[in-house]
PDB file of C-alpha atoms and ligand atoms in Angstrom:
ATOM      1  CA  UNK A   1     -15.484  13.833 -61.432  1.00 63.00           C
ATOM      2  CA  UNK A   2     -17.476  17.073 -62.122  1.00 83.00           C
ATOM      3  CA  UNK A   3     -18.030  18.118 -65.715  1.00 96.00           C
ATOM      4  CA  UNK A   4     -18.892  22.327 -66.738  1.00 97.00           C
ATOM      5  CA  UNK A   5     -20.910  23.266 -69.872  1.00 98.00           C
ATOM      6  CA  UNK A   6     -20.592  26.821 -70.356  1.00 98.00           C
ATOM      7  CA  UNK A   7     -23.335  27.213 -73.221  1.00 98.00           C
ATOM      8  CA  UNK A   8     -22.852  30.427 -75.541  1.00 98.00           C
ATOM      9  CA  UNK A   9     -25.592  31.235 -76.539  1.00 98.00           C
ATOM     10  CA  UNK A  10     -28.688  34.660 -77.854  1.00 98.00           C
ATOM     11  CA  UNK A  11     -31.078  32.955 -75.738  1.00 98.00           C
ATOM     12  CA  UNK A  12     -30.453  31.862 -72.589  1.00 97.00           C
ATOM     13  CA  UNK A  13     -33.514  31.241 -70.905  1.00 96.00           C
ATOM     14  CA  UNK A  14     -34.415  28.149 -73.761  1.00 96.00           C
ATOM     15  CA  UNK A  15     -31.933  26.522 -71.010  1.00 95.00           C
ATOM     16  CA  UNK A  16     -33.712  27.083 -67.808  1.00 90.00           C
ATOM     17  CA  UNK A  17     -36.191  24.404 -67.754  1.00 87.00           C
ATOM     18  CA  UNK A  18     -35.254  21.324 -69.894  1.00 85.00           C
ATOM     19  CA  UNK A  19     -31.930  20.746 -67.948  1.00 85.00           C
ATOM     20  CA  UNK A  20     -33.561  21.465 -64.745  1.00 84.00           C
ATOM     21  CA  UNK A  21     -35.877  18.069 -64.699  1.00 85.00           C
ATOM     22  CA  UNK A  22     -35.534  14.474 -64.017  1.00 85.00           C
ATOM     23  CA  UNK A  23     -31.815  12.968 -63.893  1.00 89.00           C
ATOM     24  CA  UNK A  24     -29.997  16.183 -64.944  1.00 93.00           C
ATOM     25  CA  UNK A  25     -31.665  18.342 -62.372  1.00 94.00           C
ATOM     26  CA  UNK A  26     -30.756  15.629 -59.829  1.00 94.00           C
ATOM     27  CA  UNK A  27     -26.821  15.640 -61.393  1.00 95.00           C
ATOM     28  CA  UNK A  28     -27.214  19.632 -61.291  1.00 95.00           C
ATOM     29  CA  UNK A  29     -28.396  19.425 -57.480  1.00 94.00           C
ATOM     30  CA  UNK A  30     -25.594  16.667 -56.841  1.00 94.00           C
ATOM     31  CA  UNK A  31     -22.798  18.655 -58.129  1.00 95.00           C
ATOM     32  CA  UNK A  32     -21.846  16.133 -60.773  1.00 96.00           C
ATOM     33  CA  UNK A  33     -22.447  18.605 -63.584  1.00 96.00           C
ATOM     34  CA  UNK A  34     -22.532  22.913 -63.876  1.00 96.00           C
ATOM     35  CA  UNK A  35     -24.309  24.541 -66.273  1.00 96.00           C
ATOM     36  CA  UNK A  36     -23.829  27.941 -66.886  1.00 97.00           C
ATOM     37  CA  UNK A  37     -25.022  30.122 -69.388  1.00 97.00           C
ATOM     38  CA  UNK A  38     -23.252  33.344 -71.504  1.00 98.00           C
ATOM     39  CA  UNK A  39     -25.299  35.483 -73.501  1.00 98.00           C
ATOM     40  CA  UNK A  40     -22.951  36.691 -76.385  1.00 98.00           C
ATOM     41  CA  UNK A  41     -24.917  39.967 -76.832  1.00 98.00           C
ATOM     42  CA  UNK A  42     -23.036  41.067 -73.437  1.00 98.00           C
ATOM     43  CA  UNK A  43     -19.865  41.072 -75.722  1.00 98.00           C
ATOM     44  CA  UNK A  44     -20.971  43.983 -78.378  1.00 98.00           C
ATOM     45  CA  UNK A  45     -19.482  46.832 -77.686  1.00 96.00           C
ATOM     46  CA  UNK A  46     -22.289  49.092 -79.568  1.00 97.00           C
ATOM     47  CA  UNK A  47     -24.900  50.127 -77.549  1.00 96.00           C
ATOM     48  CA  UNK A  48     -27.497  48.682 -80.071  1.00 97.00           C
ATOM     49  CA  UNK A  49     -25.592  45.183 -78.950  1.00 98.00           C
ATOM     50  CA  UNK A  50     -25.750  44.245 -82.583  1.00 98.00           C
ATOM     51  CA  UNK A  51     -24.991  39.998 -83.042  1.00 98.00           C
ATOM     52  CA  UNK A  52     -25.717  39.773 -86.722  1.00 98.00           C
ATOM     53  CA  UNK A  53     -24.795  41.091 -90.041  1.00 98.00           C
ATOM     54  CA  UNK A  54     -25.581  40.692 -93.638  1.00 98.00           C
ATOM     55  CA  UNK A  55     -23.222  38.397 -95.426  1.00 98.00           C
ATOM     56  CA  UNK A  56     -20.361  39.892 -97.875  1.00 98.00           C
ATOM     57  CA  UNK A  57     -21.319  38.743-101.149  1.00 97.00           C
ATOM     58  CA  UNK A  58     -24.976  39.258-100.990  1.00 96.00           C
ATOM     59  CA  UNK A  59     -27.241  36.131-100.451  1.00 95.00           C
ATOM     60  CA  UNK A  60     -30.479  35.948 -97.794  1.00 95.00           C
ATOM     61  CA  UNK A  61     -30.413  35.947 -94.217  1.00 96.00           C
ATOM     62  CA  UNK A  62     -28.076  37.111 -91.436  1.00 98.00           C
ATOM     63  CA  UNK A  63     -24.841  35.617 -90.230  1.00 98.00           C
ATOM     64  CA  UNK A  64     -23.581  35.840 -86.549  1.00 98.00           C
ATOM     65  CA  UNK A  65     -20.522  38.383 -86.640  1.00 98.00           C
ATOM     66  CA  UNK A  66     -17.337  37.171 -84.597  1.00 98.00           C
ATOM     67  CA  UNK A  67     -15.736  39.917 -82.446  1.00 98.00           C
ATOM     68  CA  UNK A  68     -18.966  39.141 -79.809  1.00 98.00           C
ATOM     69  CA  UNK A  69     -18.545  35.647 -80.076  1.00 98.00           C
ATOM     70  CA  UNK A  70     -14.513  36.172 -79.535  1.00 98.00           C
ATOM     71  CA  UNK A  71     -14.783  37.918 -76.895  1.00 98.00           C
ATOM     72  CA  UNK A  72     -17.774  35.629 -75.108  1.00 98.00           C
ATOM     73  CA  UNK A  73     -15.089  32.592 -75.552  1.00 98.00           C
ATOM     74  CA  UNK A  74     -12.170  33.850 -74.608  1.00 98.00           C
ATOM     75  CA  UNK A  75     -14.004  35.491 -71.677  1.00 98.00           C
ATOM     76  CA  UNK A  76     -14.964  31.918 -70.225  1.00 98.00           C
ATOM     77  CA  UNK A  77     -11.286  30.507 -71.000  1.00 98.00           C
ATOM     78  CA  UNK A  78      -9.828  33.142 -69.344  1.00 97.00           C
ATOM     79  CA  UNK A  79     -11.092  31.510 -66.491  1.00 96.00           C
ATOM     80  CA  UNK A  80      -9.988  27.907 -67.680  1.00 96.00           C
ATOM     81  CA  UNK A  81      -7.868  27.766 -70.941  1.00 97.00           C
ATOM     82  CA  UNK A  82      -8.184  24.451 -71.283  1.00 97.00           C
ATOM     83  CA  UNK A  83     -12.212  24.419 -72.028  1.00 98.00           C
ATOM     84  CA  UNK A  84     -12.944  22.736 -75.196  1.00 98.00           C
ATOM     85  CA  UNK A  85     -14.798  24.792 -77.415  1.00 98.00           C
ATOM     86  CA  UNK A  86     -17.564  22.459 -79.453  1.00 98.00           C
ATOM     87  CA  UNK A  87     -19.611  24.580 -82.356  1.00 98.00           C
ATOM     88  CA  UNK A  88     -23.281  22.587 -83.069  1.00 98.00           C
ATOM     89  CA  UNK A  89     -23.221  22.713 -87.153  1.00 98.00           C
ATOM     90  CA  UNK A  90     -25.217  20.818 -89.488  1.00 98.00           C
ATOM     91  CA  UNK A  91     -21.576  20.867 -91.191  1.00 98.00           C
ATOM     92  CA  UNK A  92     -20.156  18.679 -87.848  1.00 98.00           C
ATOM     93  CA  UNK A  93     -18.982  15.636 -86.746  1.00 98.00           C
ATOM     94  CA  UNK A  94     -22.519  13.616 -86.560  1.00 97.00           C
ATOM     95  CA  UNK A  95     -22.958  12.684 -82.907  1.00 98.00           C
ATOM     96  CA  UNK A  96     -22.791   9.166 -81.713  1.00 94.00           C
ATOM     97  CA  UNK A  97     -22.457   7.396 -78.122  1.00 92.00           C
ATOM     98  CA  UNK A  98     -18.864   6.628 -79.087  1.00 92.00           C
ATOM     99  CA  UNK A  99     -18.414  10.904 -79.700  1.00 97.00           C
ATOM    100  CA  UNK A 100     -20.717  11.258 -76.185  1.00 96.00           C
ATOM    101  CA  UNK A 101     -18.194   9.359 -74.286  1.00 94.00           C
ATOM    102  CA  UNK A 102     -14.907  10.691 -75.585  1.00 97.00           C
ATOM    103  CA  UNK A 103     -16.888  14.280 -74.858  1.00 98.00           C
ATOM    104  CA  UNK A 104     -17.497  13.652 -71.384  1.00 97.00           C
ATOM    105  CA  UNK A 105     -13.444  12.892 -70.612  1.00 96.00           C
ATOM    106  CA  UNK A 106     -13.157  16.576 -71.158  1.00 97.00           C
ATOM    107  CA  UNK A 107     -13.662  18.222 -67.729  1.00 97.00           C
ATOM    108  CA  UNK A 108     -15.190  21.557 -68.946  1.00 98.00           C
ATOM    109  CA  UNK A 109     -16.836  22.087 -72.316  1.00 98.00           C
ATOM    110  CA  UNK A 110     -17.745  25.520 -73.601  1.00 98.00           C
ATOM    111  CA  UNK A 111     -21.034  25.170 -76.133  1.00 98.00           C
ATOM    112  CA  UNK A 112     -21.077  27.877 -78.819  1.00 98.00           C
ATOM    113  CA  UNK A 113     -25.043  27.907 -80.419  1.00 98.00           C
ATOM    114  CA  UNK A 114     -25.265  29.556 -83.856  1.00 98.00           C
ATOM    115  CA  UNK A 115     -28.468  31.304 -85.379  1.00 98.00           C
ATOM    116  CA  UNK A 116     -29.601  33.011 -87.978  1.00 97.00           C
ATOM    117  CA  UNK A 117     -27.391  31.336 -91.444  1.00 97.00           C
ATOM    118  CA  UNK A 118     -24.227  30.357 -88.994  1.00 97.00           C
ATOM    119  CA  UNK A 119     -21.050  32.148 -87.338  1.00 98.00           C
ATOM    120  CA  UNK A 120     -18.736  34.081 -89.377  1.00 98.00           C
ATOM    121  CA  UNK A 121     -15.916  31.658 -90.791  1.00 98.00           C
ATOM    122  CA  UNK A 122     -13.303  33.372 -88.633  1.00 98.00           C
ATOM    123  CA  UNK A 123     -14.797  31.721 -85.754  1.00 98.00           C
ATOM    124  CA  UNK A 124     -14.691  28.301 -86.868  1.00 98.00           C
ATOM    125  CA  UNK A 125     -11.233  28.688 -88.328  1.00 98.00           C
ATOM    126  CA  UNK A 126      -9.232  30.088 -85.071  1.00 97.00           C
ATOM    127  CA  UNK A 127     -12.174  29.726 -81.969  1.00 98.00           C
ATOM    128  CA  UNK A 128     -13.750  26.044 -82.225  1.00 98.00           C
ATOM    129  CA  UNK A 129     -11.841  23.055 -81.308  1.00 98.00           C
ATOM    130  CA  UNK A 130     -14.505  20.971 -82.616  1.00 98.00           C
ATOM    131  CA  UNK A 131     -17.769  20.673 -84.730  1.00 98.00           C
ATOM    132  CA  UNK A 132     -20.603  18.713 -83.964  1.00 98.00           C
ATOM    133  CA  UNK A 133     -24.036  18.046 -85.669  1.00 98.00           C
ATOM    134  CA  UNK A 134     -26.841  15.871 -84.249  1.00 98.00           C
ATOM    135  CA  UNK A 135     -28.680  15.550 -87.321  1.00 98.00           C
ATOM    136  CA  UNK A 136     -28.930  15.724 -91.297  1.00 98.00           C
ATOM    137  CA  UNK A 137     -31.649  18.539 -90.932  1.00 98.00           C
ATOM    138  CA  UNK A 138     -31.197  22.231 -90.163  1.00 98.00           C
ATOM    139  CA  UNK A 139     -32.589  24.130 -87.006  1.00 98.00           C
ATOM    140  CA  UNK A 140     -33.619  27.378 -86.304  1.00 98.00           C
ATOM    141  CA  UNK A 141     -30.239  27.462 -83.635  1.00 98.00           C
ATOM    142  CA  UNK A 142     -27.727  25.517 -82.124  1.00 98.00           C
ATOM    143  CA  UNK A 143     -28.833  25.887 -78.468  1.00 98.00           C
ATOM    144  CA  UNK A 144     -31.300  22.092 -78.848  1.00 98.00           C
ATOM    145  CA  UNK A 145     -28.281  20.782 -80.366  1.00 98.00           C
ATOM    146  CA  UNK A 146     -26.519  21.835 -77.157  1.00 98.00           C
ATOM    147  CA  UNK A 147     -28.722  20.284 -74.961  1.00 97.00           C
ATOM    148  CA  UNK A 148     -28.743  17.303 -76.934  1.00 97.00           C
ATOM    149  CA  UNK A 149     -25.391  16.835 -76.433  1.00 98.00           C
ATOM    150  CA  UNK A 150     -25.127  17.961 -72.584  1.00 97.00           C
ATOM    151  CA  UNK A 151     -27.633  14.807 -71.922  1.00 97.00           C
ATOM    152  CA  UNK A 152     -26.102  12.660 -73.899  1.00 97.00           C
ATOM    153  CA  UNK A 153     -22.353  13.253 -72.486  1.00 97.00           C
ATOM    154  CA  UNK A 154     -23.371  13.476 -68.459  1.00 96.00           C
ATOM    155  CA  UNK A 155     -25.131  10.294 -68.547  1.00 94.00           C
ATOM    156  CA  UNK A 156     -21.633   9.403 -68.829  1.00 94.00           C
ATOM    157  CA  UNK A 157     -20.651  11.574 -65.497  1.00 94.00           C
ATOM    158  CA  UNK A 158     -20.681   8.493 -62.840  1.00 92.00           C
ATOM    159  CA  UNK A 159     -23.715   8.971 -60.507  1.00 92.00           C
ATOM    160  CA  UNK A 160     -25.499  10.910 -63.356  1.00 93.00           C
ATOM    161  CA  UNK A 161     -27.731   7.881 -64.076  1.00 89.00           C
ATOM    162  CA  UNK A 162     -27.848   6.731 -60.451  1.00 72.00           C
ATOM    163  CA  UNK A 163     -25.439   3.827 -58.491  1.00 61.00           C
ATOM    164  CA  UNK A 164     -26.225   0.620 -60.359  1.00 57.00           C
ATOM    165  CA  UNK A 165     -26.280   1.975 -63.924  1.00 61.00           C
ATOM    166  CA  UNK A 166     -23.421   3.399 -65.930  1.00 61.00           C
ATOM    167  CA  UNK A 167     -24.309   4.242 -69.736  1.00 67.00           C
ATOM    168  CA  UNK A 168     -22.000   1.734 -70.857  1.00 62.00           C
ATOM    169  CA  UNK A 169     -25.206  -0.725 -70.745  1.00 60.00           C
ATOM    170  CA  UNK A 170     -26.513   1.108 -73.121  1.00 61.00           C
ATOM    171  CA  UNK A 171     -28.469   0.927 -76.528  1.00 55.00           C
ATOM    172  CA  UNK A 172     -25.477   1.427 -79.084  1.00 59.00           C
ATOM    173  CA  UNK A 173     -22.993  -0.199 -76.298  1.00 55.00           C
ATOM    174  CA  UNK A 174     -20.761  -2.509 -78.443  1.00 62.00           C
ATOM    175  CA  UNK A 175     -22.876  -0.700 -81.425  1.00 78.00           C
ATOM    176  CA  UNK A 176     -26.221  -2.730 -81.103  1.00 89.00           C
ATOM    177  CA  UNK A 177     -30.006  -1.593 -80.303  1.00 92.00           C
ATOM    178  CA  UNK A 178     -31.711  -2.212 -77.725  1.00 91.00           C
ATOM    179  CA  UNK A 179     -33.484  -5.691 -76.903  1.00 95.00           C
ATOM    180  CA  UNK A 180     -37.239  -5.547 -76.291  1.00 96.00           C
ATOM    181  CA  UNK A 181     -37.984  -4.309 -72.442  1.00 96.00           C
ATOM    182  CA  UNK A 182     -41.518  -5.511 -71.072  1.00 98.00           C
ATOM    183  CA  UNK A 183     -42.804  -4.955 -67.369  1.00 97.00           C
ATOM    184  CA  UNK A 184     -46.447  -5.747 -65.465  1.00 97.00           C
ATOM    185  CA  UNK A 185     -49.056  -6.757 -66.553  1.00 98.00           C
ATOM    186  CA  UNK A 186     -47.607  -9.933 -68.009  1.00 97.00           C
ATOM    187  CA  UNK A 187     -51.095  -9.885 -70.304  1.00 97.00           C
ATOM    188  CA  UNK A 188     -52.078  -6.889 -71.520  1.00 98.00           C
ATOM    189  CA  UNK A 189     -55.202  -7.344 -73.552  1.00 98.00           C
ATOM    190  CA  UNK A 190     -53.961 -11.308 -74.811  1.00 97.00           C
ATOM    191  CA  UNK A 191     -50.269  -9.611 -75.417  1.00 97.00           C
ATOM    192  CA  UNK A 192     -48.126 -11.728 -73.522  1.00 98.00           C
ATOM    193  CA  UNK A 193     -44.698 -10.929 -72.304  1.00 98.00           C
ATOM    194  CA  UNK A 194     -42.609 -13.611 -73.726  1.00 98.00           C
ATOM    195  CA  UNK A 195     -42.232 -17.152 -71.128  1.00 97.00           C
ATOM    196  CA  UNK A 196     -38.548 -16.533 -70.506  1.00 98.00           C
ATOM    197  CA  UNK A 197     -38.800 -13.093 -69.324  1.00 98.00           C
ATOM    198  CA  UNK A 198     -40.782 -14.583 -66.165  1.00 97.00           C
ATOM    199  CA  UNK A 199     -38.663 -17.929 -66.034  1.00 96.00           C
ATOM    200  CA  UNK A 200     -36.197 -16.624 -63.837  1.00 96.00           C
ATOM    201  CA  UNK A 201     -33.370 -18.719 -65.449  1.00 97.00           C
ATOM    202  CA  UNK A 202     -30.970 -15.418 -65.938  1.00 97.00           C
ATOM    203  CA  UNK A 203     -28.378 -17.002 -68.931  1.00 96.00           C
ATOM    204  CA  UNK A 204     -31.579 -17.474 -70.874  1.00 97.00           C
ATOM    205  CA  UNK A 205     -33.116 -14.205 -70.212  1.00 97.00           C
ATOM    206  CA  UNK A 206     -29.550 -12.918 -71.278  1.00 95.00           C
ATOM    207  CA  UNK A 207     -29.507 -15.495 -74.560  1.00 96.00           C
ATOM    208  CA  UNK A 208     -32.912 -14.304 -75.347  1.00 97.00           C
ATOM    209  CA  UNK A 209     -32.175 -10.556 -74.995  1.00 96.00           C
ATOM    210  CA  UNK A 210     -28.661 -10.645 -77.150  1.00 95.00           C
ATOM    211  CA  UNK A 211     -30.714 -12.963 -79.950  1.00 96.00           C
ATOM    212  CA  UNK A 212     -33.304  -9.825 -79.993  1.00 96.00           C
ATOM    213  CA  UNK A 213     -30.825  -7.578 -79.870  1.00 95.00           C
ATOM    214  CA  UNK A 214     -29.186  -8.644 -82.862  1.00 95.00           C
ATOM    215  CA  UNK A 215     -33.036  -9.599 -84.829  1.00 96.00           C
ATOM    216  CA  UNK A 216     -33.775  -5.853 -83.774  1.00 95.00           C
ATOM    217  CA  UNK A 217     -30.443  -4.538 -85.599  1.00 94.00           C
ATOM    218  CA  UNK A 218     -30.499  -6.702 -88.556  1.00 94.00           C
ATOM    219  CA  UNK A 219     -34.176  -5.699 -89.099  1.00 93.00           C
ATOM    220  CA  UNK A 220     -33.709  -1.572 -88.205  1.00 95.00           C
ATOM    221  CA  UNK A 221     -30.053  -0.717 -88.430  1.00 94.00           C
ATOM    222  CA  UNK A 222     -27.976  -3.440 -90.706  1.00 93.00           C
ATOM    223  CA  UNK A 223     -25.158  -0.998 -90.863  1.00 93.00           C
ATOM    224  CA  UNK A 224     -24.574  -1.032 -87.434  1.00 91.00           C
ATOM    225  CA  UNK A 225     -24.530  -4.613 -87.401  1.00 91.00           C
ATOM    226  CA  UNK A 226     -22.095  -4.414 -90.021  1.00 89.00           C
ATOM    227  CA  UNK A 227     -19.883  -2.549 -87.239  1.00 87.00           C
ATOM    228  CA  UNK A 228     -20.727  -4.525 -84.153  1.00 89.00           C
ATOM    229  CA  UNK A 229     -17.801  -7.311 -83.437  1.00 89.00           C
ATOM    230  CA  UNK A 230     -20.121 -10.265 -82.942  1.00 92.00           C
ATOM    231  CA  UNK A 231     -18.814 -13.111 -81.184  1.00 93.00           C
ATOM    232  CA  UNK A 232     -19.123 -16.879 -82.355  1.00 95.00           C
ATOM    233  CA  UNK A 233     -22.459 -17.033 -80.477  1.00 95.00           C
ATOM    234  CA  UNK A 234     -23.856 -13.968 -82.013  1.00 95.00           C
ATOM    235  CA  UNK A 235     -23.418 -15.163 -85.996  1.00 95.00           C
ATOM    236  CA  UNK A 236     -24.770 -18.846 -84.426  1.00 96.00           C
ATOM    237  CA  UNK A 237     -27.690 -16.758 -83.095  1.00 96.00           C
ATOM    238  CA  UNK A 238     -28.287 -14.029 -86.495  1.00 95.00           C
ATOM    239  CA  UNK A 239     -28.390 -17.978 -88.706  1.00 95.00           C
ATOM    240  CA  UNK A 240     -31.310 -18.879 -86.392  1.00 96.00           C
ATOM    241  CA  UNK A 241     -32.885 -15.344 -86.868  1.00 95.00           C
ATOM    242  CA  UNK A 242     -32.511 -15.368 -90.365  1.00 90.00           C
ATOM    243  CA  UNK A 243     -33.658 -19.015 -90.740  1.00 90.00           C
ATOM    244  CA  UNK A 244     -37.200 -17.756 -88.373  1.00 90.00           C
ATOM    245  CA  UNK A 245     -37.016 -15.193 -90.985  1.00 83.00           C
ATOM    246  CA  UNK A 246     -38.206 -17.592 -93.726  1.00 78.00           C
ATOM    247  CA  UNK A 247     -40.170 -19.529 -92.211  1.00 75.00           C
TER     248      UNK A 247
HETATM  249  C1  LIG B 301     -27.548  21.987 -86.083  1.00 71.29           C
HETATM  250  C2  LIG B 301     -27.609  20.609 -86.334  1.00 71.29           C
HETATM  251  C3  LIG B 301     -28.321  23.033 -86.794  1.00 71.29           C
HETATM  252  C4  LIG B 301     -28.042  25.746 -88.559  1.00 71.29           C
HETATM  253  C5  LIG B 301     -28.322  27.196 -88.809  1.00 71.29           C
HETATM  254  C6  LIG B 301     -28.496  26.730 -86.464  1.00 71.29           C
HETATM  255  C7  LIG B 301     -28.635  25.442 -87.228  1.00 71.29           C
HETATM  256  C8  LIG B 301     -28.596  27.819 -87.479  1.00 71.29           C
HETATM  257  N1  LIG B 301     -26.659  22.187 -85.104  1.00 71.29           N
HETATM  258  N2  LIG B 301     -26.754  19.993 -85.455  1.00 71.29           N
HETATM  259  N3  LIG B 301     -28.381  19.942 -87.234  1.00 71.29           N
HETATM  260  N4  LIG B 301     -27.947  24.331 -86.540  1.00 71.29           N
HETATM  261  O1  LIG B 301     -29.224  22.732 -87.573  1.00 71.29           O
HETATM  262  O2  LIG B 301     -26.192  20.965 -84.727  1.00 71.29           O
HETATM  263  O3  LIG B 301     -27.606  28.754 -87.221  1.00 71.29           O
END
C-alpha cells in the first residue's frame, strides 16, 4: 500500500525539509509514501501570476482567487480523478486519530493550503471534498496544517513506523492517553521508576499501565474518558484511582 499527497500550495519549499527527516524520510526513501508539491501560481494565466484579490464587499486583507486554484486541482486529477481533495480551514472538521485513519484508506490525497484571509467560496463549494482544521487558532497558511496531517495519516501506511509497531497502539487508540513511559537510569537523582516496571511480571506491567492510563485521562482529558468503552476492569480500576484520589 503506497499513499500520494499532492500538496497545493504558494510556497513550496516550507515542504522540503520537515518531511524529509526521521520516519517520513525513511517512508519517502521506502516508497511507502510520495510527496509531491504544486505551486498554484503556475496556474495564473497573467504574466504578473497574480494568486490574490481584494474581497467584494470591502473588509481587510486578501483572499486567494479560484480560477488558479481550479486549474492546479484539476491539473493533478487529471492524472487520477479519484484524488481526494482535503482544504486545511480553521472552519474544518477538527482532526483526530479516528479522522487520521479513515484519511490514510484513501490512496492519493491532494492538500490544498490557503493564505492570506482563505480561498474564494467557489472553491470550497464545487473543488474540496473535505475540510479539515487541526486547531481552534488561526495560522498564517494552511501548508503546517498539511504537514500535520501527512504525519499523522502515514504513520498509518504499514511499515511507516517500522515492522513491530502499527499506530493502532497508539495514544488515543480506543480514545485514551498515553500511560507513563520510563527507561534507564532506574534512579535518576532519588526519582525512581516505579517497582513493576522492572518486575518483569508482563500482566502487571500491562494492569499497571491501563490503571495509569485511565488516572492520566480522568485527570487531563475527562471527556475522552467519557468516550472510551471501558471494560468491567477499567471502572474496577478508575474506583481505586478515585479512592487514591482522596486519600
Ligand atoms: C488552519 C487551521 C488555519 C487560516 C487563514 C490559513 C489559516 C489562512 N488550517 N487548521 N487552524 N489556516 O489556521 O487548518 O489562510
Amino acid at each position: 500500500m503506497r499513499m500520494k499527497f499532492d500538496i497545493l500550495t504558494l510556497f513550496p519549499n516550507m515542504f522540503s525539509s520537515p518531511l524529509r527527516e526521521s520516519i517520513l524520510g525513511k517512508a519517502i526513501e521506502k516508497g511507502l509514501i510520495q510527496i509531491r508539491t504544486v505551486n498554484i501560481r503556475d496556474f495564473t494565466s497573467d504574466k504578473h501570476q497574480v494568486v490574490d484579490d481584494t474581497p467584494y464587499g470591502g473588509g481587510q486583507g486578501m483572499v486567494m482567487k479560484v480560477e488558479p486554484i481550479a486549474r492546479a486541482i484539476e491539473s493533478v486529477k487529471a492524472q487520477n480523478p479519484s484524488a481526494w481533495t482535503v482544504y486545511l480551514t480553521p472552519q474544518g472538521k477538527p482532526l483526530h486519530q479516528d479522522l487520521a485513519r479513515r484519511l490514510s484508506t484513501q490512496p492519493h490525497l491532494i492538500l490544498l493550503c490557503g493564505r492570506y484571509e482563505g480561498v474564494d467560496e467557489r472553491v470550497r463549494e464545487s473543488l474540496v471534498d473535505e475540510e479539515i482544521s487541526i486547531g481552534d487558532y488561526v495560522l498564517t497558511g494552511g501548508e503546517l496544517a498539511a504537514m500535520v496531517v501527512i504525519d499523522a495519516v502515514s504513520r498509518f501506511i504499514p511499515g511507516v513506523l517500522g515492522s513491530d509497531r502499527s499506530a493502532e497502539e497508539d495514544s488515543f487508540y480506543n480514545s485514551l492517553l498515553e500511560y507513563p513511559q520510563y527507561t534507564r537510569p532506574p534512579n535518576f537523582r532519588g526519582h525512581c521508576v516505579p517497582e513493576v516496571l522492572l518486575s518483569g511480571n508482563h500482566s502487571a506491567i500491562s494492569l499497571w499501565r491501563r490503571k495509569e492510563a485511565l488516572r492520566q485521562t480522568s485527570l487531563r482529558r475527562p471527556d475522552l474518558l467519557a468516550k472510551a468503552e471501558l471494560t468491567e476492569e477499567d471502572k474496577k480500576l478508575l474506583e481505586e484511582i478515585l479512592k487514591e484520589n482522596f486519600n
